[in-house]
mmCIF file of C-alpha atoms in Angstrom:
data_model
loop_
_atom_site.group_PDB
_atom_site.id
_atom_site.type_symbol
_atom_site.label_atom_id
_atom_site.label_comp_id
_atom_site.label_asym_id
_atom_site.label_seq_id
_atom_site.Cartn_x
_atom_site.Cartn_y
_atom_site.Cartn_z
ATOM 1 C CA ALA C 1 0.009 -0.007 0.004
ATOM 2 C CA ARG C 2 1.197 3.488 -0.761
ATOM 3 C CA PRO C 3 1.852 5.677 2.299
ATOM 4 C CA LYS C 4 -0.279 8.799 2.468
ATOM 5 C CA VAL C 5 1.596 11.998 1.729
ATOM 6 C CA GLY C 6 0.484 15.511 2.613
ATOM 7 C CA TYR C 7 -1.369 16.731 -0.440
ATOM 8 C CA TYR C 8 -4.738 16.448 -2.117
ATOM 9 C CA TYR C 9 -5.464 15.111 -5.527
ATOM 10 C CA THR C 10 -6.629 17.654 -8.068
ATOM 11 C CA GLY C 11 -8.020 15.299 -10.651
ATOM 12 C CA LYS C 12 -4.553 14.360 -11.829
ATOM 13 C CA ASP C 13 -2.265 12.192 -9.760
ATOM 14 C CA ALA C 14 1.311 13.074 -8.910
ATOM 15 C CA PHE C 15 2.721 11.113 -11.802
ATOM 16 C CA SER C 16 0.570 13.001 -14.279
ATOM 17 C CA LEU C 17 1.969 16.206 -12.838
ATOM 18 C CA ILE C 18 5.461 14.816 -13.381
ATOM 19 C CA THR C 19 4.598 14.133 -16.990
ATOM 20 C CA ASP C 20 3.206 17.634 -17.440
ATOM 21 C CA GLN C 21 6.298 19.268 -15.964
ATOM 22 C CA VAL C 22 8.867 16.988 -17.515
ATOM 23 C CA SER C 23 7.317 17.357 -20.962
ATOM 24 C CA LEU C 24 8.343 21.020 -20.918
ATOM 25 C CA ILE C 25 12.027 20.103 -20.633
ATOM 26 C CA LYS C 26 13.799 19.901 -23.988
ATOM 27 C CA VAL C 27 17.048 18.239 -25.062
ATOM 28 C CA ARG C 28 18.710 21.669 -25.449
ATOM 29 C CA ASP C 29 18.140 22.309 -21.721
ATOM 30 C CA ILE C 30 20.418 19.445 -20.639
ATOM 31 C CA GLN C 31 22.600 18.482 -23.636
ATOM 32 C CA SER C 32 26.412 18.382 -23.528
ATOM 33 C CA VAL C 33 28.982 19.667 -25.993
ATOM 34 C CA PRO C 34 29.688 17.133 -28.768
ATOM 35 C CA VAL C 35 33.183 15.668 -29.133
ATOM 36 C CA VAL C 36 33.990 14.988 -32.787
ATOM 37 C CA VAL C 37 36.766 13.480 -34.875
ATOM 38 C CA SER C 38 37.287 13.315 -38.626
ATOM 39 C CA CYS C 39 36.285 10.122 -40.474
ATOM 40 C CA ASN C 40 39.936 9.566 -41.369
ATOM 41 C CA THR C 41 41.078 9.620 -37.729
ATOM 42 C CA SER C 42 42.637 6.375 -36.529
ATOM 43 C CA ALA C 43 40.849 4.288 -33.915
ATOM 44 C CA TYR C 44 43.825 4.981 -31.645
ATOM 45 C CA ASP C 45 43.447 8.744 -31.929
ATOM 46 C CA ALA C 46 39.703 8.405 -31.324
ATOM 47 C CA VAL C 47 40.411 6.608 -28.037
ATOM 48 C CA VAL C 48 42.958 9.226 -27.053
ATOM 49 C CA THR C 49 40.271 11.869 -27.716
ATOM 50 C CA MET C 50 37.836 9.899 -25.517
ATOM 51 C CA PHE C 51 40.296 9.931 -22.633
ATOM 52 C CA LEU C 52 41.375 13.556 -23.082
ATOM 53 C CA GLU C 53 37.761 14.762 -23.179
ATOM 54 C CA ASP C 54 36.573 12.104 -20.698
ATOM 55 C CA VAL C 55 33.632 10.999 -22.839
ATOM 56 C CA GLY C 56 32.326 7.524 -23.666
ATOM 57 C CA THR C 57 31.289 8.386 -27.217
ATOM 58 C CA VAL C 58 32.798 10.465 -30.021
ATOM 59 C CA PHE C 59 31.135 11.369 -33.287
ATOM 60 C CA ALA C 60 32.854 11.054 -36.673
ATOM 61 C CA VAL C 61 32.060 13.996 -38.921
ATOM 62 C CA GLU C 62 32.609 15.072 -42.490
ATOM 63 C CA PRO C 63 33.657 18.651 -43.348
ATOM 64 C CA GLY C 64 31.062 21.118 -42.055
ATOM 65 C CA GLY C 65 30.375 19.009 -38.958
ATOM 66 C CA ILE C 66 28.092 16.628 -40.871
ATOM 67 C CA LEU C 67 27.379 13.454 -38.861
ATOM 68 C CA ALA C 68 28.912 10.329 -40.417
ATOM 69 C CA GLY C 69 29.320 7.903 -37.506
ATOM 70 C CA VAL C 70 29.273 7.177 -33.784
ATOM 71 C CA ILE C 71 32.151 5.480 -31.936
ATOM 72 C CA SER C 72 31.649 4.138 -28.400
ATOM 73 C CA ARG C 73 34.077 2.689 -25.872
ATOM 74 C CA LYS C 74 32.445 -0.658 -26.532
ATOM 75 C CA ASP C 75 33.210 -0.417 -30.297
ATOM 76 C CA VAL C 76 36.875 0.334 -29.685
ATOM 77 C CA LEU C 77 37.268 -2.254 -26.925
ATOM 78 C CA LYS C 78 35.930 -4.954 -29.238
ATOM 79 C CA ILE C 79 38.572 -4.079 -31.841
ATOM 80 C CA ALA C 80 41.342 -3.708 -29.266
ATOM 81 C CA ILE C 81 40.891 -7.164 -27.735
ATOM 82 C CA GLY C 82 40.794 -8.648 -31.235
ATOM 83 C CA GLY C 83 44.524 -7.933 -31.425
ATOM 84 C CA ASN C 84 44.164 -5.327 -34.170
ATOM 85 C CA ASP C 85 46.523 -2.391 -34.553
ATOM 86 C CA LEU C 86 44.379 0.614 -33.617
ATOM 87 C CA HIS C 87 46.900 2.987 -35.219
ATOM 88 C CA LYS C 88 46.313 1.503 -38.655
ATOM 89 C CA MET C 89 42.538 1.317 -38.412
ATOM 90 C CA PRO C 90 40.411 4.350 -39.368
ATOM 91 C CA VAL C 91 37.332 4.939 -37.210
ATOM 92 C CA LYS C 92 35.308 4.449 -40.389
ATOM 93 C CA VAL C 93 35.853 0.680 -40.008
ATOM 94 C CA LEU C 94 34.374 0.369 -36.530
ATOM 95 C CA MET C 95 31.888 3.212 -36.189
ATOM 96 C CA THR C 96 28.137 2.880 -36.400
ATOM 97 C CA PRO C 97 27.520 4.686 -39.713
ATOM 98 C CA MET C 98 24.629 6.778 -41.013
ATOM 99 C CA PRO C 99 21.768 6.061 -41.576
ATOM 100 C CA LYS C 100 21.812 3.527 -38.722
ATOM 101 C CA ILE C 101 22.395 6.239 -36.088
ATOM 102 C CA VAL C 102 19.590 7.179 -33.737
ATOM 103 C CA VAL C 103 19.543 10.967 -33.334
ATOM 104 C CA THR C 104 17.706 13.644 -31.402
ATOM 105 C CA THR C 105 17.174 17.377 -31.896
ATOM 106 C CA PRO C 106 17.455 20.356 -29.499
ATOM 107 C CA ASP C 107 13.665 20.773 -29.536
ATOM 108 C CA GLU C 108 12.771 17.187 -28.740
ATOM 109 C CA PRO C 109 11.339 16.636 -25.222
ATOM 110 C CA VAL C 110 13.973 14.989 -23.010
ATOM 111 C CA LEU C 111 11.513 12.239 -22.180
ATOM 112 C CA ALA C 112 11.204 11.127 -25.829
ATOM 113 C CA ALA C 113 14.977 11.303 -26.300
ATOM 114 C CA ALA C 114 15.633 9.319 -23.102
ATOM 115 C CA LYS C 115 13.206 6.679 -24.368
ATOM 116 C CA LYS C 116 15.267 6.415 -27.592
ATOM 117 C CA ILE C 117 18.403 5.831 -25.475
ATOM 118 C CA ILE C 118 16.717 3.055 -23.500
ATOM 119 C CA ASP C 119 14.880 1.417 -26.424
ATOM 120 C CA ASN C 120 17.962 1.378 -28.668
ATOM 121 C CA GLU C 121 20.366 0.396 -25.887
ATOM 122 C CA VAL C 122 22.861 3.159 -26.614
ATOM 123 C CA ASP C 123 24.837 5.343 -24.207
ATOM 124 C CA SER C 124 24.223 8.605 -25.980
ATOM 125 C CA LEU C 125 22.544 10.315 -28.925
ATOM 126 C CA PRO C 126 23.988 12.930 -31.258
ATOM 127 C CA VAL C 127 21.910 16.109 -31.077
ATOM 128 C CA VAL C 128 21.543 17.261 -34.676
ATOM 129 C CA SER C 129 20.180 19.994 -36.852
ATOM 130 C CA ALA C 130 18.834 18.797 -40.223
ATOM 131 C CA THR C 131 20.239 20.633 -43.209
ATOM 132 C CA SER C 132 20.599 20.105 -46.936
ATOM 133 C CA THR C 133 23.761 19.592 -49.043
ATOM 134 C CA LEU C 134 23.457 19.249 -52.825
ATOM 135 C CA GLY C 135 19.822 18.282 -52.378
ATOM 136 C CA ASN C 136 20.572 15.558 -49.815
ATOM 137 C CA LYS C 137 19.276 15.795 -46.282
ATOM 138 C CA VAL C 138 22.172 15.630 -43.823
ATOM 139 C CA TYR C 139 22.595 16.200 -40.099
ATOM 140 C CA GLU C 140 24.905 18.762 -38.552
ATOM 141 C CA VAL C 141 26.074 17.730 -35.062
ATOM 142 C CA VAL C 142 25.190 20.398 -32.483
ATOM 143 C CA GLY C 143 25.279 18.463 -29.194
ATOM 144 C CA ARG C 144 25.417 15.216 -27.295
ATOM 145 C CA LEU C 145 22.746 13.728 -25.021
ATOM 146 C CA THR C 146 23.989 11.018 -22.654
ATOM 147 C CA LYS C 147 22.611 8.762 -19.939
ATOM 148 C CA THR C 148 24.579 10.964 -17.554
ATOM 149 C CA ASN C 149 22.565 14.025 -18.652
ATOM 150 C CA VAL C 150 19.340 12.102 -18.033
ATOM 151 C CA ALA C 151 20.457 10.722 -14.660
ATOM 152 C CA ARG C 152 21.575 14.214 -13.565
ATOM 153 C CA LEU C 153 18.210 15.673 -14.567
ATOM 154 C CA PHE C 154 16.458 12.939 -12.539
ATOM 155 C CA VAL C 155 18.540 13.850 -9.473
ATOM 156 C CA GLU C 156 17.882 17.579 -9.938
ATOM 157 C CA LEU C 157 14.137 17.104 -10.377
ATOM 158 C CA GLY C 158 14.059 14.792 -7.382
ATOM 159 C CA GLU C 159 15.832 17.413 -5.300
ATOM 160 C CA GLY C 160 13.207 19.961 -6.329
ATOM 161 C CA LYS C 161 15.603 21.985 -8.464
ATOM 162 C CA GLY C 162 13.777 21.385 -11.703
ATOM 163 C CA GLY C 163 11.007 23.931 -11.427
ATOM 164 C CA ASN C 164 13.207 26.977 -11.707
ATOM 165 C CA ASN C 165 15.886 25.654 -14.011
ATOM 166 C CA TYR C 166 13.808 24.204 -16.820
ATOM 167 C CA SER C 167 10.796 26.399 -17.336
ATOM 168 C CA ALA Q 1 7.473 32.129 -18.423
ATOM 169 C CA ARG Q 2 6.078 28.753 -17.547
ATOM 170 C CA PRO Q 3 3.011 27.723 -19.586
ATOM 171 C CA LYS Q 4 -0.099 27.081 -17.512
ATOM 172 C CA VAL Q 5 -1.008 23.444 -17.146
ATOM 173 C CA GLY Q 6 -4.372 22.102 -16.115
ATOM 174 C CA TYR Q 7 -4.133 21.675 -12.374
ATOM 175 C CA TYR Q 8 -4.237 23.685 -9.167
ATOM 176 C CA TYR Q 9 -1.499 24.037 -6.633
ATOM 177 C CA THR Q 10 -2.191 22.363 -3.307
ATOM 178 C CA GLY Q 11 0.436 24.050 -1.174
ATOM 179 C CA LYS Q 12 3.191 21.944 -2.657
ATOM 180 C CA ASP Q 13 4.327 22.437 -6.200
ATOM 181 C CA ALA Q 14 4.636 19.661 -8.722
ATOM 182 C CA PHE Q 15 8.316 19.154 -8.053
ATOM 183 C CA SER Q 16 7.683 18.607 -4.353
ATOM 184 C CA LEU Q 17 5.195 15.941 -5.324
ATOM 185 C CA ILE Q 18 7.850 14.329 -7.488
ATOM 186 C CA THR Q 19 10.230 14.295 -4.550
ATOM 187 C CA ASP Q 20 7.571 12.740 -2.311
ATOM 188 C CA GLN Q 21 6.786 9.997 -4.791
ATOM 189 C CA VAL Q 22 10.317 9.322 -5.958
ATOM 190 C CA SER Q 23 11.589 9.086 -2.390
ATOM 191 C CA LEU Q 24 9.507 5.934 -1.983
ATOM 192 C CA ILE Q 25 11.417 4.149 -4.743
ATOM 193 C CA LYS Q 26 14.346 2.093 -3.490
ATOM 194 C CA VAL Q 27 17.410 0.704 -5.221
ATOM 195 C CA ARG Q 28 16.016 -2.851 -4.938
ATOM 196 C CA ASP Q 29 13.037 -1.789 -7.102
ATOM 197 C CA ILE Q 30 15.182 -1.071 -10.149
ATOM 198 C CA GLN Q 31 18.568 -2.774 -9.629
ATOM 199 C CA SER Q 32 20.071 -5.268 -12.098
ATOM 200 C CA VAL Q 33 21.751 -8.608 -11.524
ATOM 201 C CA PRO Q 34 25.472 -8.208 -10.717
ATOM 202 C CA VAL Q 35 28.083 -9.681 -13.071
ATOM 203 C CA VAL Q 36 31.145 -10.860 -11.143
ATOM 204 C CA VAL Q 37 34.562 -12.356 -11.801
ATOM 205 C CA SER Q 38 37.225 -13.710 -9.479
ATOM 206 C CA CYS Q 39 40.112 -11.417 -8.478
ATOM 207 C CA ASN Q 40 42.504 -13.784 -10.268
ATOM 208 C CA THR Q 41 40.653 -13.504 -13.604
ATOM 209 C CA SER Q 42 42.724 -12.005 -16.425
ATOM 210 C CA ALA Q 43 41.785 -8.617 -17.808
ATOM 211 C CA TYR Q 44 41.090 -10.400 -21.087
ATOM 212 C CA ASP Q 45 38.553 -12.776 -19.522
ATOM 213 C CA ALA Q 46 36.934 -9.860 -17.709
ATOM 214 C CA VAL Q 47 36.399 -8.123 -21.081
ATOM 215 C CA VAL Q 48 35.008 -11.310 -22.592
ATOM 216 C CA THR Q 49 32.577 -11.487 -19.652
ATOM 217 C CA MET Q 50 31.561 -7.854 -20.312
ATOM 218 C CA PHE Q 51 30.729 -8.670 -23.927
ATOM 219 C CA LEU Q 52 28.984 -11.970 -23.179
ATOM 220 C CA GLU Q 53 26.801 -10.367 -20.508
ATOM 221 C CA ASP Q 54 26.571 -7.043 -22.363
ATOM 222 C CA VAL Q 55 27.482 -4.948 -19.321
ATOM 223 C CA GLY Q 56 29.817 -1.981 -18.959
ATOM 224 C CA THR Q 57 31.043 -2.916 -15.491
ATOM 225 C CA VAL Q 58 32.009 -6.178 -13.759
ATOM 226 C CA PHE Q 59 32.761 -6.649 -10.085
ATOM 227 C CA ALA Q 60 35.766 -8.597 -8.823
ATOM 228 C CA VAL Q 61 34.865 -10.718 -5.804
ATOM 229 C CA GLU Q 62 36.582 -12.895 -3.231
ATOM 230 C CA PRO Q 63 35.112 -16.263 -2.177
ATOM 231 C CA GLY Q 64 31.607 -15.773 -0.752
ATOM 232 C CA GLY Q 65 30.826 -12.982 -3.200
ATOM 233 C CA ILE Q 66 32.721 -10.395 -1.143
ATOM 234 C CA LEU Q 67 33.336 -7.204 -3.096
ATOM 235 C CA ALA Q 68 37.012 -6.588 -3.877
ATOM 236 C CA GLY Q 69 36.984 -4.344 -6.960
ATOM 237 C CA VAL Q 70 35.166 -2.717 -9.839
ATOM 238 C CA ILE Q 71 36.293 -2.967 -13.480
ATOM 239 C CA SER Q 72 34.795 -0.658 -16.113
ATOM 240 C CA ARG Q 73 35.180 -0.559 -19.910
ATOM 241 C CA LYS Q 74 37.195 2.608 -19.417
ATOM 242 C CA ASP Q 75 39.665 0.798 -17.094
ATOM 243 C CA VAL Q 76 40.235 -2.001 -19.603
ATOM 244 C CA LEU Q 77 40.424 0.299 -22.610
ATOM 245 C CA LYS Q 78 43.149 2.323 -20.908
ATOM 246 C CA ILE Q 79 45.235 -0.833 -20.413
ATOM 247 C CA ALA Q 80 44.457 -2.182 -23.901
ATOM 248 C CA ILE Q 81 45.669 0.916 -25.784
ATOM 249 C CA GLY Q 82 48.823 0.954 -23.644
ATOM 250 C CA GLY Q 83 49.925 -2.123 -25.606
ATOM 251 C CA ASN Q 84 49.736 -4.448 -22.598
ATOM 252 C CA ASP Q 85 48.920 -8.139 -22.901
ATOM 253 C CA LEU Q 86 45.469 -8.438 -21.346
ATOM 254 C CA HIS Q 87 45.866 -12.206 -21.034
ATOM 255 C CA LYS Q 88 48.775 -11.844 -18.632
ATOM 256 C CA MET Q 89 47.258 -9.092 -16.523
ATOM 257 C CA PRO Q 90 44.965 -9.991 -13.601
ATOM 258 C CA VAL Q 91 41.993 -7.665 -13.052
ATOM 259 C CA LYS Q 92 43.517 -6.909 -9.655
ATOM 260 C CA VAL Q 93 46.050 -4.617 -11.398
ATOM 261 C CA LEU Q 94 43.504 -2.387 -13.090
ATOM 262 C CA MET Q 95 40.387 -2.523 -10.913
ATOM 263 C CA THR Q 96 39.230 0.185 -8.541
ATOM 264 C CA PRO Q 97 39.830 -1.615 -5.221
ATOM 265 C CA MET Q 98 38.090 -1.478 -1.868
ATOM 266 C CA PRO Q 99 37.768 0.752 0.114
ATOM 267 C CA LYS Q 100 37.738 3.288 -2.717
ATOM 268 C CA ILE Q 101 34.508 1.858 -4.167
ATOM 269 C CA VAL Q 102 31.293 3.863 -3.832
ATOM 270 C CA VAL Q 103 28.469 1.433 -2.974
ATOM 271 C CA THR Q 104 24.736 1.440 -2.431
ATOM 272 C CA THR Q 105 22.295 -0.860 -0.622
ATOM 273 C CA PRO Q 106 18.911 -2.330 -1.621
ATOM 274 C CA ASP Q 107 17.138 -0.071 0.892
ATOM 275 C CA GLU Q 108 18.718 3.187 -0.209
ATOM 276 C CA PRO Q 109 16.333 5.579 -2.023
ATOM 277 C CA VAL Q 110 17.120 5.581 -5.758
ATOM 278 C CA LEU Q 111 17.480 9.340 -5.652
ATOM 279 C CA ALA Q 112 20.367 9.210 -3.171
ATOM 280 C CA ALA Q 113 22.047 6.390 -5.107
ATOM 281 C CA ALA Q 114 21.654 8.264 -8.419
ATOM 282 C CA LYS Q 115 23.254 11.279 -6.793
ATOM 283 C CA LYS Q 116 26.260 9.104 -5.844
ATOM 284 C CA ILE Q 117 26.587 8.006 -9.492
ATOM 285 C CA ILE Q 118 26.559 11.625 -10.708
ATOM 286 C CA ASP Q 119 28.752 13.086 -7.943
ATOM 287 C CA ASN Q 120 31.396 10.349 -8.231
ATOM 288 C CA GLU Q 121 31.281 10.238 -12.051
ATOM 289 C CA VAL Q 122 30.857 6.464 -12.243
ATOM 290 C CA ASP Q 123 28.676 4.395 -14.571
ATOM 291 C CA SER Q 124 27.332 2.066 -11.910
ATOM 292 C CA LEU Q 125 27.351 1.178 -8.224
ATOM 293 C CA PRO Q 126 27.616 -2.272 -6.651
ATOM 294 C CA VAL Q 127 24.532 -2.949 -4.527
ATOM 295 C CA VAL Q 128 25.849 -4.551 -1.358
ATOM 296 C CA SER Q 129 24.816 -6.122 1.898
ATOM 297 C CA ALA Q 130 27.182 -5.420 4.812
ATOM 298 C CA THR Q 131 28.357 -8.516 6.648
ATOM 299 C CA SER Q 132 31.175 -9.535 8.934
ATOM 300 C CA THR Q 133 34.100 -11.919 8.329
ATOM 301 C CA LEU Q 134 36.556 -12.604 11.160
ATOM 302 C CA GLY Q 135 35.464 -9.375 12.818
ATOM 303 C CA ASN Q 136 36.012 -7.293 9.663
ATOM 304 C CA LYS Q 137 33.144 -5.492 8.008
ATOM 305 C CA VAL Q 138 32.889 -6.626 4.382
ATOM 306 C CA TYR Q 139 30.358 -6.169 1.583
ATOM 307 C CA GLU Q 140 28.597 -8.992 -0.188
ATOM 308 C CA VAL Q 141 27.572 -8.027 -3.735
ATOM 309 C CA VAL Q 142 23.828 -8.484 -4.259
ATOM 310 C CA GLY Q 143 23.110 -6.270 -7.270
ATOM 311 C CA ARG Q 144 24.183 -3.584 -9.716
ATOM 312 C CA LEU Q 145 22.707 -0.090 -10.138
ATOM 313 C CA THR Q 146 23.543 1.609 -13.439
ATOM 314 C CA LYS Q 147 22.822 4.865 -15.228
ATOM 315 C CA THR Q 148 20.640 2.776 -17.515
ATOM 316 C CA ASN Q 149 18.440 1.735 -14.545
ATOM 317 C CA VAL Q 150 18.072 5.393 -13.548
ATOM 318 C CA ALA Q 151 17.365 6.595 -17.107
ATOM 319 C CA ARG Q 152 14.781 3.807 -17.564
ATOM 320 C CA LEU Q 153 13.062 4.803 -14.300
ATOM 321 C CA PHE Q 154 12.967 8.426 -15.479
ATOM 322 C CA VAL Q 155 11.265 7.317 -18.721
ATOM 323 C CA GLU Q 156 8.781 5.107 -16.852
ATOM 324 C CA LEU Q 157 7.866 7.832 -14.367
ATOM 325 C CA GLY Q 158 7.538 10.340 -17.185
ATOM 326 C CA GLU Q 159 5.188 8.009 -19.009
ATOM 327 C CA GLY Q 160 3.076 7.726 -15.857
ATOM 328 C CA LYS Q 161 3.981 4.106 -15.219
ATOM 329 C CA GLY Q 162 5.692 4.769 -11.912
ATOM 330 C CA GLY Q 163 2.679 4.980 -9.642
ATOM 331 C CA ASN Q 164 1.713 1.357 -9.876
ATOM 332 C CA ASN Q 165 5.120 -0.232 -10.239
ATOM 333 C CA TYR Q 166 7.005 1.303 -7.383
ATOM 334 C CA SER Q 167 4.658 1.770 -4.446
#
């Protein structure tokens, strides 16, 4: 049985109120700065970038910051234990390439983006802005949304900090 | 300015209600099964276990399931790109050892445990039960709390599923 807490119902229960409030929070409100490498970078240099920037995922981009691939610690670890020479291997070989990448946008509600992270079992999503190059639709990388961002938001909302920060 | 939503305040605002409700949810309600290896396991076998079980963190234990260390993908990746032979290296060399490990318990509120994950910049916490061996306080590993667990809870609460599942 649920313990009684000191408030009255107003037609909606507490969890509906959570949904109402949380639906106002967008990806742009909590996203991180993206860490990118060129598609021709070696797997070794991509790992060095991960450690220098202390991130679990880097994005491979073409000129203009156009999203080409996603490289996670898991991707690199798989290659590394296979006994391959990471110096000689471009990230192109091991990254998850477009159009297989699940993306989000700055305007998407955090809740929908967090659901993409869970449903697709990924650690992070590139935050992108759709644009057009020579008639093709491409995505420019503008941010990074991680499980850490979502977990931090959960903690902040739970501590009652959400109301002022995200409205 | 915050858009008006269709409910009345009852003395507490929506975020206080979130805190009330979320504070009832304990680590045991959302924790995962722990994946453990022996302290004498090689770093290579620890990575193989990570891939087989599809987890980002494994715990090194002594006989009786007593927590001795935590090994993350980041720990192994650091060793792997250093050109070391993972087969010849026991996890003992690269794990975060006790007593440096941040732990949680099944009874701890998820909010407090999630705050530990964020504040200590770790991907997961061992869920432990304190016990005593030869007069020394030790921790038996009984679960694993990850950022994924927290992000999934956030999604479920936001979708209004929390009220029935966690009370």
